[in-house]
Amino acid sequence: MNLKRFALFCALALASHGALASGWTSLGRLNAPTGFPQAGTCNLRVINHYWSSKPIVVPSAVNRYGPTNVQYAFALDLSSLRTFTSNSVALSRFKTAVDAYNATAGAKSLSATLSVGDFPGVSINLSYADAAGLVQGSGWGVAPSELQYYELQESCPQ
């Protein structure tokens, strides 16, 4: 009887763990990757382990910059953008970006990016049109020590 309970416990534990239950494979943390994502072939998601809720975000676009550099762009709502780019109140890129967004006139947008490869990083970006109609931008990146919170996972078609 105890063996059956143990087997049930193991099955439930595996089923509740998103990476195993849904075919997602961990590629490690952004500061120490254990694999390189197969951009364009596989789906990617990012888990921010800083937060106890461990929010998961999925990119909306992929930009390849050679074989060893990939940038993922995220079109997120403000709540998701806050938990994706801000790991501490004292170093809040989110608040700085929102303040800049609110102070900027004209068409504008906020987005997040995550870069994998030779130059890993996570940032929040403000794009806007200036008075001449030219697109301008500003960005705020997380500190290198914070890259440890971002886990990459991919799911590839069989």
PDB file of C-alpha atoms in Angstrom:
ATOM      1  CA  MET A   1       0.000   0.000   0.000  1.00  0.00           C
ATOM      2  CA  ASN A   2       2.818   2.424   0.806  1.00  0.00           C
ATOM      3  CA  LEU A   3       4.422   1.756  -2.578  1.00  0.00           C
ATOM      4  CA  LYS A   4       1.156   2.705  -4.317  1.00  0.00           C
ATOM      5  CA  ARG A   5       0.976   5.961  -2.359  1.00  0.00           C
ATOM      6  CA  PHE A   6       4.589   6.723  -3.175  1.00  0.00           C
ATOM      7  CA  ALA A   7       3.961   6.074  -6.878  1.00  0.00           C
ATOM      8  CA  LEU A   8       0.861   8.291  -6.789  1.00  0.00           C
ATOM      9  CA  PHE A   9       2.807  11.039  -5.024  1.00  0.00           C
ATOM     10  CA  CYS A  10       5.565  10.857  -7.662  1.00  0.00           C
ATOM     11  CA  ALA A  11       3.035  10.956 -10.494  1.00  0.00           C
ATOM     12  CA  LEU A  12       1.295  13.987  -8.993  1.00  0.00           C
ATOM     13  CA  ALA A  13       4.586  15.757  -8.410  1.00  0.00           C
ATOM     14  CA  LEU A  14       5.621  15.223 -12.021  1.00  0.00           C
ATOM     15  CA  ALA A  15       2.212  16.260 -13.333  1.00  0.00           C
ATOM     16  CA  SER A  16       2.246  19.481 -11.327  1.00  0.00           C
ATOM     17  CA  HIS A  17       5.718  20.410 -12.550  1.00  0.00           C
ATOM     18  CA  GLY A  18       5.042  22.332 -15.777  1.00  0.00           C
ATOM     19  CA  ALA A  19       8.332  21.524 -17.451  1.00  0.00           C
ATOM     20  CA  LEU A  20       7.865  17.777 -17.281  1.00  0.00           C
ATOM     21  CA  ALA A  21       4.113  17.592 -17.675  1.00  0.00           C
ATOM     22  CA  SER A  22       3.877  19.700 -20.795  1.00  0.00           C
ATOM     23  CA  GLY A  23       7.043  18.796 -22.686  1.00  0.00           C
ATOM     24  CA  TRP A  24       9.082  21.844 -21.682  1.00  0.00           C
ATOM     25  CA  THR A  25      12.839  21.370 -21.300  1.00  0.00           C
ATOM     26  CA  SER A  26      14.883  23.703 -19.123  1.00  0.00           C
ATOM     27  CA  LEU A  27      17.806  25.470 -20.809  1.00  0.00           C
ATOM     28  CA  GLY A  28      19.072  26.726 -17.447  1.00  0.00           C
ATOM     29  CA  ARG A  29      19.172  30.240 -16.072  1.00  0.00           C
ATOM     30  CA  LEU A  30      20.125  33.189 -18.251  1.00  0.00           C
ATOM     31  CA  ASN A  31      23.372  33.743 -16.320  1.00  0.00           C
ATOM     32  CA  ALA A  32      24.419  30.054 -16.715  1.00  0.00           C
ATOM     33  CA  PRO A  33      22.592  28.416 -19.611  1.00  0.00           C
ATOM     34  CA  THR A  34      22.793  24.666 -20.047  1.00  0.00           C
ATOM     35  CA  GLY A  35      21.614  24.813 -23.666  1.00  0.00           C
ATOM     36  CA  PHE A  36      20.985  27.253 -26.498  1.00  0.00           C
ATOM     37  CA  PRO A  37      17.415  27.808 -27.711  1.00  0.00           C
ATOM     38  CA  GLN A  38      16.443  26.575 -31.153  1.00  0.00           C
ATOM     39  CA  ALA A  39      14.881  29.852 -32.277  1.00  0.00           C
ATOM     40  CA  GLY A  40      12.293  29.464 -35.001  1.00  0.00           C
ATOM     41  CA  THR A  41      12.030  25.703 -34.492  1.00  0.00           C
ATOM     42  CA  CYS A  42      10.966  25.458 -30.863  1.00  0.00           C
ATOM     43  CA  ASN A  43       8.708  27.480 -28.584  1.00  0.00           C
ATOM     44  CA  LEU A  44      10.340  29.374 -25.734  1.00  0.00           C
ATOM     45  CA  ARG A  45       9.041  30.568 -22.401  1.00  0.00           C
ATOM     46  CA  VAL A  46      10.736  32.419 -19.567  1.00  0.00           C
ATOM     47  CA  ILE A  47      10.118  31.955 -15.849  1.00  0.00           C
ATOM     48  CA  ASN A  48      11.118  34.725 -13.434  1.00  0.00           C
ATOM     49  CA  HIS A  49      12.135  32.903 -10.241  1.00  0.00           C
ATOM     50  CA  TYR A  50      12.560  36.121  -8.270  1.00  0.00           C
ATOM     51  CA  TRP A  51       8.815  36.248  -7.644  1.00  0.00           C
ATOM     52  CA  SER A  52       7.167  33.590  -5.484  1.00  0.00           C
ATOM     53  CA  SER A  53       4.414  33.308  -8.135  1.00  0.00           C
ATOM     54  CA  LYS A  54       7.104  32.470 -10.742  1.00  0.00           C
ATOM     55  CA  PRO A  55       5.402  34.305 -13.630  1.00  0.00           C
ATOM     56  CA  ILE A  56       5.811  32.731 -17.065  1.00  0.00           C
ATOM     57  CA  VAL A  57       5.989  34.821 -20.238  1.00  0.00           C
ATOM     58  CA  VAL A  58       6.072  33.766 -23.882  1.00  0.00           C
ATOM     59  CA  PRO A  59       7.772  35.892 -26.567  1.00  0.00           C
ATOM     60  CA  SER A  60       5.797  37.442 -29.399  1.00  0.00           C
ATOM     61  CA  ALA A  61       8.772  37.813 -31.783  1.00  0.00           C
ATOM     62  CA  VAL A  62      12.240  36.334 -32.326  1.00  0.00           C
ATOM     63  CA  ASN A  63      15.236  38.196 -33.774  1.00  0.00           C
ATOM     64  CA  ARG A  64      18.353  36.218 -34.743  1.00  0.00           C
ATOM     65  CA  TYR A  65      21.673  38.047 -34.756  1.00  0.00           C
ATOM     66  CA  GLY A  66      23.955  35.313 -36.019  1.00  0.00           C
ATOM     67  CA  PRO A  67      24.290  31.739 -34.791  1.00  0.00           C
ATOM     68  CA  THR A  68      25.113  32.646 -31.175  1.00  0.00           C
ATOM     69  CA  ASN A  69      22.815  35.598 -30.453  1.00  0.00           C
ATOM     70  CA  VAL A  70      19.027  35.544 -30.256  1.00  0.00           C
ATOM     71  CA  GLN A  71      16.701  38.246 -28.943  1.00  0.00           C
ATOM     72  CA  TYR A  72      13.140  37.511 -27.874  1.00  0.00           C
ATOM     73  CA  ALA A  73      10.601  40.346 -27.769  1.00  0.00           C
ATOM     74  CA  PHE A  74       7.581  40.328 -25.475  1.00  0.00           C
ATOM     75  CA  ALA A  75       4.398  42.339 -26.000  1.00  0.00           C
ATOM     76  CA  LEU A  76       3.120  42.262 -22.412  1.00  0.00           C
ATOM     77  CA  ASP A  77       0.392  44.000 -20.468  1.00  0.00           C
ATOM     78  CA  LEU A  78       1.589  46.317 -17.683  1.00  0.00           C
ATOM     79  CA  SER A  79       1.149  43.755 -14.920  1.00  0.00           C
ATOM     80  CA  SER A  80       3.208  41.132 -16.770  1.00  0.00           C
ATOM     81  CA  LEU A  81       5.780  43.719 -17.807  1.00  0.00           C
ATOM     82  CA  ARG A  82       6.212  44.767 -14.158  1.00  0.00           C
ATOM     83  CA  THR A  83       6.987  41.256 -12.923  1.00  0.00           C
ATOM     84  CA  PHE A  84       9.180  40.508 -15.954  1.00  0.00           C
ATOM     85  CA  THR A  85      11.562  43.462 -15.721  1.00  0.00           C
ATOM     86  CA  SER A  86      11.523  44.559 -12.086  1.00  0.00           C
ATOM     87  CA  ASN A  87      13.166  42.392  -9.452  1.00  0.00           C
ATOM     88  CA  SER A  88      13.559  44.920  -6.663  1.00  0.00           C
ATOM     89  CA  VAL A  89      11.935  48.163  -5.621  1.00  0.00           C
ATOM     90  CA  ALA A  90      15.270  49.974  -5.334  1.00  0.00           C
ATOM     91  CA  LEU A  91      16.317  49.047  -8.872  1.00  0.00           C
ATOM     92  CA  SER A  92      12.927  49.203 -10.564  1.00  0.00           C
ATOM     93  CA  ARG A  93      13.361  49.555 -14.311  1.00  0.00           C
ATOM     94  CA  PHE A  94       9.605  49.232 -14.628  1.00  0.00           C
ATOM     95  CA  LYS A  95       8.838  52.434 -12.691  1.00  0.00           C
ATOM     96  CA  THR A  96      11.532  54.361 -14.573  1.00  0.00           C
ATOM     97  CA  ALA A  97      10.186  53.177 -17.921  1.00  0.00           C
ATOM     98  CA  VAL A  98       6.556  53.953 -17.036  1.00  0.00           C
ATOM     99  CA  ASP A  99       7.556  57.434 -15.816  1.00  0.00           C
ATOM    100  CA  ALA A 100       9.403  58.024 -19.112  1.00  0.00           C
ATOM    101  CA  TYR A 101       6.423  56.676 -21.051  1.00  0.00           C
ATOM    102  CA  ASN A 102       4.049  59.044 -19.251  1.00  0.00           C
ATOM    103  CA  ALA A 103       6.389  62.011 -19.838  1.00  0.00           C
ATOM    104  CA  THR A 104       6.724  61.302 -23.574  1.00  0.00           C
ATOM    105  CA  ALA A 105       4.305  62.884 -26.030  1.00  0.00           C
ATOM    106  CA  GLY A 106       3.074  61.237 -29.213  1.00  0.00           C
ATOM    107  CA  ALA A 107       2.756  57.639 -30.288  1.00  0.00           C
ATOM    108  CA  LYS A 108       4.637  55.319 -27.979  1.00  0.00           C
ATOM    109  CA  SER A 109       4.911  51.764 -26.731  1.00  0.00           C
ATOM    110  CA  LEU A 110       6.569  49.718 -23.989  1.00  0.00           C
ATOM    111  CA  SER A 111       7.917  46.229 -24.547  1.00  0.00           C
ATOM    112  CA  ALA A 112      10.387  43.803 -23.023  1.00  0.00           C
ATOM    113  CA  THR A 113      13.286  41.912 -24.578  1.00  0.00           C
ATOM    114  CA  LEU A 114      15.452  39.017 -23.469  1.00  0.00           C
ATOM    115  CA  SER A 115      18.749  38.317 -25.219  1.00  0.00           C
ATOM    116  CA  VAL A 116      20.464  34.922 -25.205  1.00  0.00           C
ATOM    117  CA  GLY A 117      23.996  34.184 -26.324  1.00  0.00           C
ATOM    118  CA  ASP A 118      27.148  36.280 -26.275  1.00  0.00           C
ATOM    119  CA  PHE A 119      25.382  39.259 -24.684  1.00  0.00           C
ATOM    120  CA  PRO A 120      22.651  37.963 -22.336  1.00  0.00           C
ATOM    121  CA  GLY A 121      20.250  40.490 -20.898  1.00  0.00           C
ATOM    122  CA  VAL A 122      16.707  41.476 -19.992  1.00  0.00           C
ATOM    123  CA  SER A 123      15.357  44.964 -20.628  1.00  0.00           C
ATOM    124  CA  ILE A 124      12.269  47.104 -20.890  1.00  0.00           C
ATOM    125  CA  ASN A 125      12.122  49.370 -23.935  1.00  0.00           C
ATOM    126  CA  LEU A 126      10.277  52.581 -24.742  1.00  0.00           C
ATOM    127  CA  SER A 127       9.679  53.397 -28.407  1.00  0.00           C
ATOM    128  CA  TYR A 128       8.154  56.688 -29.519  1.00  0.00           C
ATOM    129  CA  ALA A 129       7.877  59.021 -32.504  1.00  0.00           C
ATOM    130  CA  ASP A 130       9.638  62.363 -32.113  1.00  0.00           C
ATOM    131  CA  ALA A 131       8.366  65.718 -33.437  1.00  0.00           C
ATOM    132  CA  ALA A 132       9.762  64.925 -36.903  1.00  0.00           C
ATOM    133  CA  GLY A 133       8.017  61.543 -36.939  1.00  0.00           C
ATOM    134  CA  LEU A 134      11.223  59.550 -36.500  1.00  0.00           C
ATOM    135  CA  VAL A 135      11.097  56.517 -34.198  1.00  0.00           C
ATOM    136  CA  GLN A 136      13.270  56.917 -31.112  1.00  0.00           C
ATOM    137  CA  GLY A 137      13.844  54.662 -28.159  1.00  0.00           C
ATOM    138  CA  SER A 138      15.184  54.202 -24.668  1.00  0.00           C
ATOM    139  CA  GLY A 139      15.832  51.055 -22.702  1.00  0.00           C
ATOM    140  CA  TRP A 140      16.528  49.965 -19.148  1.00  0.00           C
ATOM    141  CA  GLY A 141      18.211  46.624 -18.463  1.00  0.00           C
ATOM    142  CA  VAL A 142      18.314  44.473 -15.371  1.00  0.00           C
ATOM    143  CA  ALA A 143      21.588  44.201 -13.473  1.00  0.00           C
ATOM    144  CA  PRO A 144      23.832  41.282 -14.517  1.00  0.00           C
ATOM    145  CA  SER A 145      23.431  39.760 -11.045  1.00  0.00           C
ATOM    146  CA  GLU A 146      19.667  39.514 -11.669  1.00  0.00           C
ATOM    147  CA  LEU A 147      20.033  37.261 -14.739  1.00  0.00           C
ATOM    148  CA  GLN A 148      20.104  34.312 -12.328  1.00  0.00           C
ATOM    149  CA  TYR A 149      16.330  34.668 -11.816  1.00  0.00           C
ATOM    150  CA  TYR A 150      15.382  34.073 -15.461  1.00  0.00           C
ATOM    151  CA  GLU A 151      14.981  30.433 -16.481  1.00  0.00           C
ATOM    152  CA  LEU A 152      14.634  29.576 -20.162  1.00  0.00           C
ATOM    153  CA  GLN A 153      12.504  26.648 -21.235  1.00  0.00           C
ATOM    154  CA  GLU A 154      11.717  25.366 -24.709  1.00  0.00           C
ATOM    155  CA  SER A 155       9.240  22.955 -26.194  1.00  0.00           C
ATOM    156  CA  CYS A 156      10.037  21.447 -29.574  1.00  0.00           C
ATOM    157  CA  PRO A 157       7.612  19.683 -31.902  1.00  0.00           C
ATOM    158  CA  GLN A 158       8.144  15.957 -32.036  1.00  0.00           C
TER     159      GLN A 158
END
